[in-house]
Short mmCIF file of C-alpha atoms and ligand atoms in Angstrom, two decimals:
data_model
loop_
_atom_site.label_atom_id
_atom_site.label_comp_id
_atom_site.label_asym_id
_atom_site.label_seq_id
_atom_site.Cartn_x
_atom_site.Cartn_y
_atom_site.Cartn_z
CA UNK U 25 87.34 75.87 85.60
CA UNK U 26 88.29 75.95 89.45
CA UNK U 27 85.25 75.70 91.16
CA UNK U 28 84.54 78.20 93.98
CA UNK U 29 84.10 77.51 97.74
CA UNK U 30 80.96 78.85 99.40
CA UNK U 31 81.83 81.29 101.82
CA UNK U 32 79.62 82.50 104.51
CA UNK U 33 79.53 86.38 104.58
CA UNK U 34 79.25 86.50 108.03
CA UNK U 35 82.13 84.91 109.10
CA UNK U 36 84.49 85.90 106.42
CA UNK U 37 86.59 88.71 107.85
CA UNK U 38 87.08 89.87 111.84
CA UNK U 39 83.75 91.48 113.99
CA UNK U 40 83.93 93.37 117.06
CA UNK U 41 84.88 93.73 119.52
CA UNK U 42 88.27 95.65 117.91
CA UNK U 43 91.66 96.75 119.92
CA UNK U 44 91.29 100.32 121.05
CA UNK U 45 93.93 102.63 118.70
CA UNK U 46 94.46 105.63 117.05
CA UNK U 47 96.64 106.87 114.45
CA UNK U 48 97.44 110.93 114.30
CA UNK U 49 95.51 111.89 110.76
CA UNK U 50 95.54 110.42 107.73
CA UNK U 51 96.95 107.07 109.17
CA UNK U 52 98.26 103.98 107.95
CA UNK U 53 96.81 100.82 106.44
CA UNK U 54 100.04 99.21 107.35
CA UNK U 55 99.59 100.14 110.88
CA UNK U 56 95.82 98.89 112.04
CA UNK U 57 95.45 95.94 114.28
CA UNK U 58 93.57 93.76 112.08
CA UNK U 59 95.19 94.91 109.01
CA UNK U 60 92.36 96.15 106.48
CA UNK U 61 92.23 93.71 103.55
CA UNK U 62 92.41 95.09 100.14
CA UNK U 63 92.18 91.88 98.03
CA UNK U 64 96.46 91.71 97.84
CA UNK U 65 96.07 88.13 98.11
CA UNK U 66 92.66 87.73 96.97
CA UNK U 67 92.01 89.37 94.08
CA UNK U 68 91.74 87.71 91.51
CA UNK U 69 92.00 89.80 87.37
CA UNK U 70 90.34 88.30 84.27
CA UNK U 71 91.31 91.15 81.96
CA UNK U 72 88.08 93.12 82.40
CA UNK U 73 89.92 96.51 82.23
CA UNK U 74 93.02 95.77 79.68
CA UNK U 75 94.94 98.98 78.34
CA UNK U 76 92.49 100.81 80.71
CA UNK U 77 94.24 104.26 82.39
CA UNK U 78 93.18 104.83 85.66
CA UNK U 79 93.73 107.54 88.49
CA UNK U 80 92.30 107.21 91.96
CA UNK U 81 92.21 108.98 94.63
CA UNK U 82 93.21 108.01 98.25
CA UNK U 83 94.87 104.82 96.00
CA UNK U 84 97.35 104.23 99.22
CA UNK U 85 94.56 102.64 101.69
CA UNK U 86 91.26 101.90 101.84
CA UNK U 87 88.97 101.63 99.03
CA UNK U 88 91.00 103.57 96.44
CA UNK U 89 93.96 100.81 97.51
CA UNK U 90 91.16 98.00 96.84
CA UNK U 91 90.23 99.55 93.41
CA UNK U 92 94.21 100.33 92.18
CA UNK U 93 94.95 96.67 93.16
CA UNK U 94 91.60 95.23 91.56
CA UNK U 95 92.61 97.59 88.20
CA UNK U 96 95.54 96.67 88.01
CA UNK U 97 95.04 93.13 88.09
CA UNK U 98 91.91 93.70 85.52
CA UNK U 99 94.68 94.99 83.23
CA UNK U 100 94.59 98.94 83.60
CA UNK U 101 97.46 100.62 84.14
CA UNK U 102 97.09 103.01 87.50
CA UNK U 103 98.10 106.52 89.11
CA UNK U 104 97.28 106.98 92.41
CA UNK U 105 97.56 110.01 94.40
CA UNK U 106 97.43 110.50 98.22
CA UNK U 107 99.41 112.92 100.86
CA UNK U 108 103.06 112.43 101.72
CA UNK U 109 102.67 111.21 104.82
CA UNK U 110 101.26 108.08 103.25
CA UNK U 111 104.08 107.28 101.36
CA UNK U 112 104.57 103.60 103.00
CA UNK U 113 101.25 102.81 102.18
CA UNK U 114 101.31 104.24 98.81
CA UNK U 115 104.97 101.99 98.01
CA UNK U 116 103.21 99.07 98.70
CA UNK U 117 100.44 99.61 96.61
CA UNK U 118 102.83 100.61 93.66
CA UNK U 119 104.68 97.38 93.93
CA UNK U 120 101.75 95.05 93.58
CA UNK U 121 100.32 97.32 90.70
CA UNK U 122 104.31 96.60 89.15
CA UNK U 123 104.09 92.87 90.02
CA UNK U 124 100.98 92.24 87.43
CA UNK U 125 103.21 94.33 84.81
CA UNK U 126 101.27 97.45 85.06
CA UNK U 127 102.48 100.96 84.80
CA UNK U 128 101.94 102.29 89.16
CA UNK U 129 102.86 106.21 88.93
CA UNK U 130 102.68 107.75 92.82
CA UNK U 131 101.86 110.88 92.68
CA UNK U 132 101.37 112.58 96.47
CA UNK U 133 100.40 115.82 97.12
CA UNK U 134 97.31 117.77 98.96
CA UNK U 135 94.22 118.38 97.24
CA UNK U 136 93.00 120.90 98.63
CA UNK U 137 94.93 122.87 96.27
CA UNK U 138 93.40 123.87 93.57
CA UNK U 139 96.48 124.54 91.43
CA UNK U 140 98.20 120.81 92.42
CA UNK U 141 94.75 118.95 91.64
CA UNK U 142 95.04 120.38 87.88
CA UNK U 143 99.11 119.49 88.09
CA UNK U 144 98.21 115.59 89.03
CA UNK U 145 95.52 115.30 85.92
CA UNK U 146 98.63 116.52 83.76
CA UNK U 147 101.03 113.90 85.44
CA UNK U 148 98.66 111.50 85.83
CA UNK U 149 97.87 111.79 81.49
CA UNK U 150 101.60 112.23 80.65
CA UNK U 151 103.02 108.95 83.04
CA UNK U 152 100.32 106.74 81.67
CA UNK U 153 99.80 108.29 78.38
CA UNK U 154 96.32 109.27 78.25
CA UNK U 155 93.71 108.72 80.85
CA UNK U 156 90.01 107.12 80.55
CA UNK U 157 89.29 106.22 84.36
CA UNK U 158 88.75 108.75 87.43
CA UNK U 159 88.05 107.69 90.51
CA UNK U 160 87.43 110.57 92.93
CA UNK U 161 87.86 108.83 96.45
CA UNK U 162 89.89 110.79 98.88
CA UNK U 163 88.01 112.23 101.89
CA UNK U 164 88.43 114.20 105.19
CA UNK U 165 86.34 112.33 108.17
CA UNK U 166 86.91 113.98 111.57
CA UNK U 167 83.89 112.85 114.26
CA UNK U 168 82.90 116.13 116.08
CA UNK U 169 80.29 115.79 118.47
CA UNK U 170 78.96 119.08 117.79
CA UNK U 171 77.83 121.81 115.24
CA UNK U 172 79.78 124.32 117.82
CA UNK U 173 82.93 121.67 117.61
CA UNK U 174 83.66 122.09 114.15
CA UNK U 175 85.73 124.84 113.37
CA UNK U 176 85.94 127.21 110.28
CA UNK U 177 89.14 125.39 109.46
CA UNK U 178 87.26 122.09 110.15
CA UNK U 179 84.42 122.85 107.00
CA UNK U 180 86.89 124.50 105.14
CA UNK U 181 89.18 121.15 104.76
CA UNK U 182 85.96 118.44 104.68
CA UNK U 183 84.49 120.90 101.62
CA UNK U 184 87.89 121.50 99.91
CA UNK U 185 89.21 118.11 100.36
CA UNK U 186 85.39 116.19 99.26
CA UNK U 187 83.76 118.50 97.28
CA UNK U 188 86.58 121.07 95.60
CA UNK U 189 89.05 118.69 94.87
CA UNK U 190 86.35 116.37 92.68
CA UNK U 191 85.19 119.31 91.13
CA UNK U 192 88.82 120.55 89.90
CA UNK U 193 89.92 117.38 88.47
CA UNK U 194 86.91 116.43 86.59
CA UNK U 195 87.36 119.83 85.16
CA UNK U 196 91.15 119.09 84.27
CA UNK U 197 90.31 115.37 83.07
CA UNK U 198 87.25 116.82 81.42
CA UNK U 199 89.80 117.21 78.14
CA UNK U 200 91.39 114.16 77.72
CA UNK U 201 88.56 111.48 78.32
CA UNK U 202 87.43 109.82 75.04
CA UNK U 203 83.68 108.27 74.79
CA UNK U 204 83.93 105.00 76.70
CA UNK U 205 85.71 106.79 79.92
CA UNK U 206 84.24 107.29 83.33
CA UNK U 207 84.28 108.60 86.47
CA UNK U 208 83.58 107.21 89.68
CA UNK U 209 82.81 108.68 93.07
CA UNK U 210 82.95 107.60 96.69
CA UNK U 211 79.49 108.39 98.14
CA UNK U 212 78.54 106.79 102.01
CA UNK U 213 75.45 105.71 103.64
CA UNK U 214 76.01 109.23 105.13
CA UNK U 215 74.50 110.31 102.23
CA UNK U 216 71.25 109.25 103.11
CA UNK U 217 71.13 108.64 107.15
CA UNK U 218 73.99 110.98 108.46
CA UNK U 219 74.97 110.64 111.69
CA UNK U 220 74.85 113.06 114.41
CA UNK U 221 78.64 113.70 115.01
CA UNK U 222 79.43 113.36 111.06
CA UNK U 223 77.60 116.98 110.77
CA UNK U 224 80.17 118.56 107.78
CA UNK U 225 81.46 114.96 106.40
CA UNK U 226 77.75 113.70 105.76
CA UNK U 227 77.07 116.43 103.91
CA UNK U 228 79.68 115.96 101.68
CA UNK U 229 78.71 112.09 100.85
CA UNK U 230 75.02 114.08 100.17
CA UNK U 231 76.55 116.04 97.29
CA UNK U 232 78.50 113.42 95.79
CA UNK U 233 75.57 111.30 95.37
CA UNK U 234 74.12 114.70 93.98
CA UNK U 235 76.80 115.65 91.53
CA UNK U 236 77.29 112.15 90.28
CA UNK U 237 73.53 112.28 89.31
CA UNK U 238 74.11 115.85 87.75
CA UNK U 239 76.93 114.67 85.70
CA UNK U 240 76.17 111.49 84.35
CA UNK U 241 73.34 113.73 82.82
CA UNK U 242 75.15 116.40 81.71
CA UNK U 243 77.97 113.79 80.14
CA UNK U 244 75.77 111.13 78.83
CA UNK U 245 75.86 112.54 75.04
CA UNK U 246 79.41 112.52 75.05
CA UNK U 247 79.77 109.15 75.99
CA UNK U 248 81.23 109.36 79.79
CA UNK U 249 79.53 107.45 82.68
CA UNK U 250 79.44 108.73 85.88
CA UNK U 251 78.47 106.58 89.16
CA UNK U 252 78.91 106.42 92.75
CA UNK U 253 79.59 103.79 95.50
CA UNK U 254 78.34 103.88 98.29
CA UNK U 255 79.55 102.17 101.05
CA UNK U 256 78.75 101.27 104.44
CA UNK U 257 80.98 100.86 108.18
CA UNK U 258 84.49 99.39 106.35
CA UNK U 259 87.76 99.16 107.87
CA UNK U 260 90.19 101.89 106.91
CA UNK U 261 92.92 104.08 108.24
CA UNK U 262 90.20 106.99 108.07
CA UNK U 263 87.90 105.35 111.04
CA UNK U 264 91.44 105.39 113.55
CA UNK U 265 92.69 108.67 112.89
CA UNK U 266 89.77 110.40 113.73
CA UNK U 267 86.69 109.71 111.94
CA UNK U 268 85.16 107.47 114.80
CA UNK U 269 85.01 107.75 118.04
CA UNK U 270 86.91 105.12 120.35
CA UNK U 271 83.79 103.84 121.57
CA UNK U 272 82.33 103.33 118.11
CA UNK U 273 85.29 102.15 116.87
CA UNK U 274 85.29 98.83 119.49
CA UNK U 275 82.20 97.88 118.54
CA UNK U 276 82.48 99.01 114.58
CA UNK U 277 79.79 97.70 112.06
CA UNK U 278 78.42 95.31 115.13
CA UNK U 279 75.27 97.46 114.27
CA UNK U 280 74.95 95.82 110.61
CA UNK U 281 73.11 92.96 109.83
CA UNK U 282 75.86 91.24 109.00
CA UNK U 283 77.75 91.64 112.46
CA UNK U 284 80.84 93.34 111.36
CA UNK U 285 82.43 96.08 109.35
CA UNK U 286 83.06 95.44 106.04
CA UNK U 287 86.52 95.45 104.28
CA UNK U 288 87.96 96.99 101.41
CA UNK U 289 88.63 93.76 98.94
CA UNK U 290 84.82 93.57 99.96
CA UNK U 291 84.32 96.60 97.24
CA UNK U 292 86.37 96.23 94.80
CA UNK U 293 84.60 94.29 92.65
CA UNK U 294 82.14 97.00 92.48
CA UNK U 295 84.60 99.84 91.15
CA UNK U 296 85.53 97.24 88.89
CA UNK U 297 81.80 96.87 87.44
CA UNK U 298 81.38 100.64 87.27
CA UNK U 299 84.63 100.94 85.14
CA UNK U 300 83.82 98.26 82.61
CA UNK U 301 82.75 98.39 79.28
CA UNK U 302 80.53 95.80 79.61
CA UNK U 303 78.38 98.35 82.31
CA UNK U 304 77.91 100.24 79.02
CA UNK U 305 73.66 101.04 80.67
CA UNK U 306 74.92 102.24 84.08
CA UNK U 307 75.54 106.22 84.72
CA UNK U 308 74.10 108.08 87.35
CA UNK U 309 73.57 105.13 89.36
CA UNK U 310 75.19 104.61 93.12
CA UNK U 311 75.79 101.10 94.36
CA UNK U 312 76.08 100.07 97.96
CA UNK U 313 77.98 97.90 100.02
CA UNK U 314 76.59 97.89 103.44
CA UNK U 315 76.12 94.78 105.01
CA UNK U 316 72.36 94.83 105.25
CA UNK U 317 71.96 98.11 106.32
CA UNK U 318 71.99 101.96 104.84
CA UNK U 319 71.71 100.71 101.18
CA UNK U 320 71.08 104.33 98.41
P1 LIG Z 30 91.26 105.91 103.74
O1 LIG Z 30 91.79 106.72 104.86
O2 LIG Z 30 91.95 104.64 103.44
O3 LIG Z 30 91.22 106.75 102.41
C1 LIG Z 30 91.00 108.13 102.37
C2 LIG Z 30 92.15 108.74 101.60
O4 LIG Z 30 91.88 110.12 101.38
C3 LIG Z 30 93.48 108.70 102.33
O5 LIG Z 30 94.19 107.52 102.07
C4 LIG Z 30 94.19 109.94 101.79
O6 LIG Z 30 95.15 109.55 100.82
C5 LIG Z 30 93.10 110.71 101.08
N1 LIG Z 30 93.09 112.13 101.47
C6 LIG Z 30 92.46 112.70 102.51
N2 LIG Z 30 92.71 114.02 102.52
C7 LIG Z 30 93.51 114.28 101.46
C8 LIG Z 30 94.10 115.46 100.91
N3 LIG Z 30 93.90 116.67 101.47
N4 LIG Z 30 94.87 115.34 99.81
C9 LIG Z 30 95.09 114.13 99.23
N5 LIG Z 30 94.54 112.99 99.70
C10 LIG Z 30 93.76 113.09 100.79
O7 LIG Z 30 89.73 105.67 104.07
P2 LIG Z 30 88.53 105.05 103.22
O8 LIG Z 30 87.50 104.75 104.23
O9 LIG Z 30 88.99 104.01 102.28
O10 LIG Z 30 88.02 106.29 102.39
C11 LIG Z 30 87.80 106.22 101.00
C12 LIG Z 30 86.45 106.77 100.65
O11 LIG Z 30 85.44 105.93 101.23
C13 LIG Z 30 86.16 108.17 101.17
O12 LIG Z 30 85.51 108.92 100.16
C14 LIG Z 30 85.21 107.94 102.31
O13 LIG Z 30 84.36 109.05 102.50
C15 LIG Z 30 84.45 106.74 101.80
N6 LIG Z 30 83.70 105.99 102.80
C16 LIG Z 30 84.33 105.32 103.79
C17 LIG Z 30 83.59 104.59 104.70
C18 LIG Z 30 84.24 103.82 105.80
O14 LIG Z 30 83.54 103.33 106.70
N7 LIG Z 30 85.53 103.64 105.81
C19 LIG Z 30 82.20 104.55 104.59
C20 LIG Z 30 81.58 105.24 103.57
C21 LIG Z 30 82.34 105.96 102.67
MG1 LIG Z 31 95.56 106.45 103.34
#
């Protein structure tokens, strides 16, 4: 067996202070300055998820793009879904799921519709023939310094796109998933120490925590686990297109412990844990990646 280097958390990936930019919403992956890293040369599989069907959401960039690479190379075969203006993103996600031999199905489209979150649980069941893995991901961030900033339209989105859209496809999925599935959520420190300009967004983390908790209780006796992550400041397309303000995006997750935001590879492994058999104890649990600080 190879034997591992150490490697000193701290200095692992880039710390502030980071290049003003800003991307017009949802933003690329492909276009941040550093690029995010989702473990595409890193990652490394050792079958923990073979035959495993899998559909995640927000699978283009980010954490979902850190999970659907870490899947795919743990054997599952993945669908990922995210909005058409993502496509590049999305492509180069697909090819690296195809390169370990997986089946990648893209399948874009807004989720804040009710009647195309219940079309992409059909797709994603027909393209991979069954599904036993949901990862609930997506999210709408938009920094608004106040209460009186955030419009009607503003809620409506952050609720439909957080809270809705997890809500209809764990209904659809509900169905098809066989004892030994589960379902995953993206929760946030927000959850527990929401900041002031993250009014409608925090909330949102809040009741994913919350319904994760519900669910895994409500699901136990049929055999489904349900847990959150929960992460901390990590560098996505989400934080430049606006989710963070400039002047909190220079100096972005200099506040941890740890010095520095944290990237996406950084979680995978966790999504991993949650979806394998061998976690067999753990529903209703949320586990953090923070870098010292706002752990659940
Ligand atoms: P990201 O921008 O890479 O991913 C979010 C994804 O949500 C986008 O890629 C997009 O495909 C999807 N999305 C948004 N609105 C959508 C809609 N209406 N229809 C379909 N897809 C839509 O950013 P990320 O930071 O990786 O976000 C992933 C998850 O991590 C989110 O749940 C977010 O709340 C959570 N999170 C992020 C951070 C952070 O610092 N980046 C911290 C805590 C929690
Ligand atoms: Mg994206």
């Amino acid at each position: 067996m190879a034997e591992q280097d150490l490697i000193d958390p701290v200095a692992r990936h880039p710390k502030p202070p980071f290049k003003k930019q800003s991307q017009p919403w949802p933003g690329l992956a492909g276009k941040m300055e550093p690029r995010p890293d989702h473990g595409e040369t890193s990652y490394e599989g050792s079958g923990r998820l073979a035959g495993r069907k899998a559909l995640i959401t927000g699978g283009d960039s980010g954490m979902g793009r850190a999970a659907a690479i870490a899947y795919a190379r743990e054997g599952a075969d993945v669908a990922i879904n995210y909005l058409p203006a993502e496509e590049p993103d999305a492509q180069e996600v697909i090819a690296l799921i195809k390169k370990e031999g997986r089946t990648g199905l893209p399948i874009p489209g807004d989720l804040k519709d009710e009647a195309f979150c219940k079309k992409l649980v059909e797709q994603a069941v027909q393209g991979l023939g069954g599904l036993d893995i949901i990862v609930n991901n997506a999210a709408r961030q938009q920094t608004r310094a106040s209460i009186l900033d955030v419009s009607s339209e503003d809620f409506d989105a952050t609720m439909k796109t957080n809270i809705y859209a997890p809500f209809w496809i764990i209904k659809a999925a509900l169905p098809h998933l066989k004892p030994g599935s589960c379902i995953v959520g993206t929760t946030s420190e927000q959850a527990y120490d929401p900041s002031p300009d993250l009014y409608d967004y925090a909330q949102t983390k809040a009741a994913t925590m919350n319904y994760v908790k519900s669910l895994a209780k409500q699901l136990a006796s049929k055999g489904i686990r349900v847990n959150g992550v929960a992460p901390g400041p990590i560098w996505t397309p989400l934080q430049v297109s606006g989710g963070a303000t400039m002047e909190k995006l220079e100096k972005f997750g200099g506040m941890t412990p740890l010095g520095r935001p944290g990237q996406p590879a950084e979680l995978a492994s966790i999504y991993v844990q949650l979806a394998a058999a061998d976690a067999s104890y753990a529903t209703g649990q949320v586990y953090g990646a923070a870098g010292g600080s706002g752990q659940p």
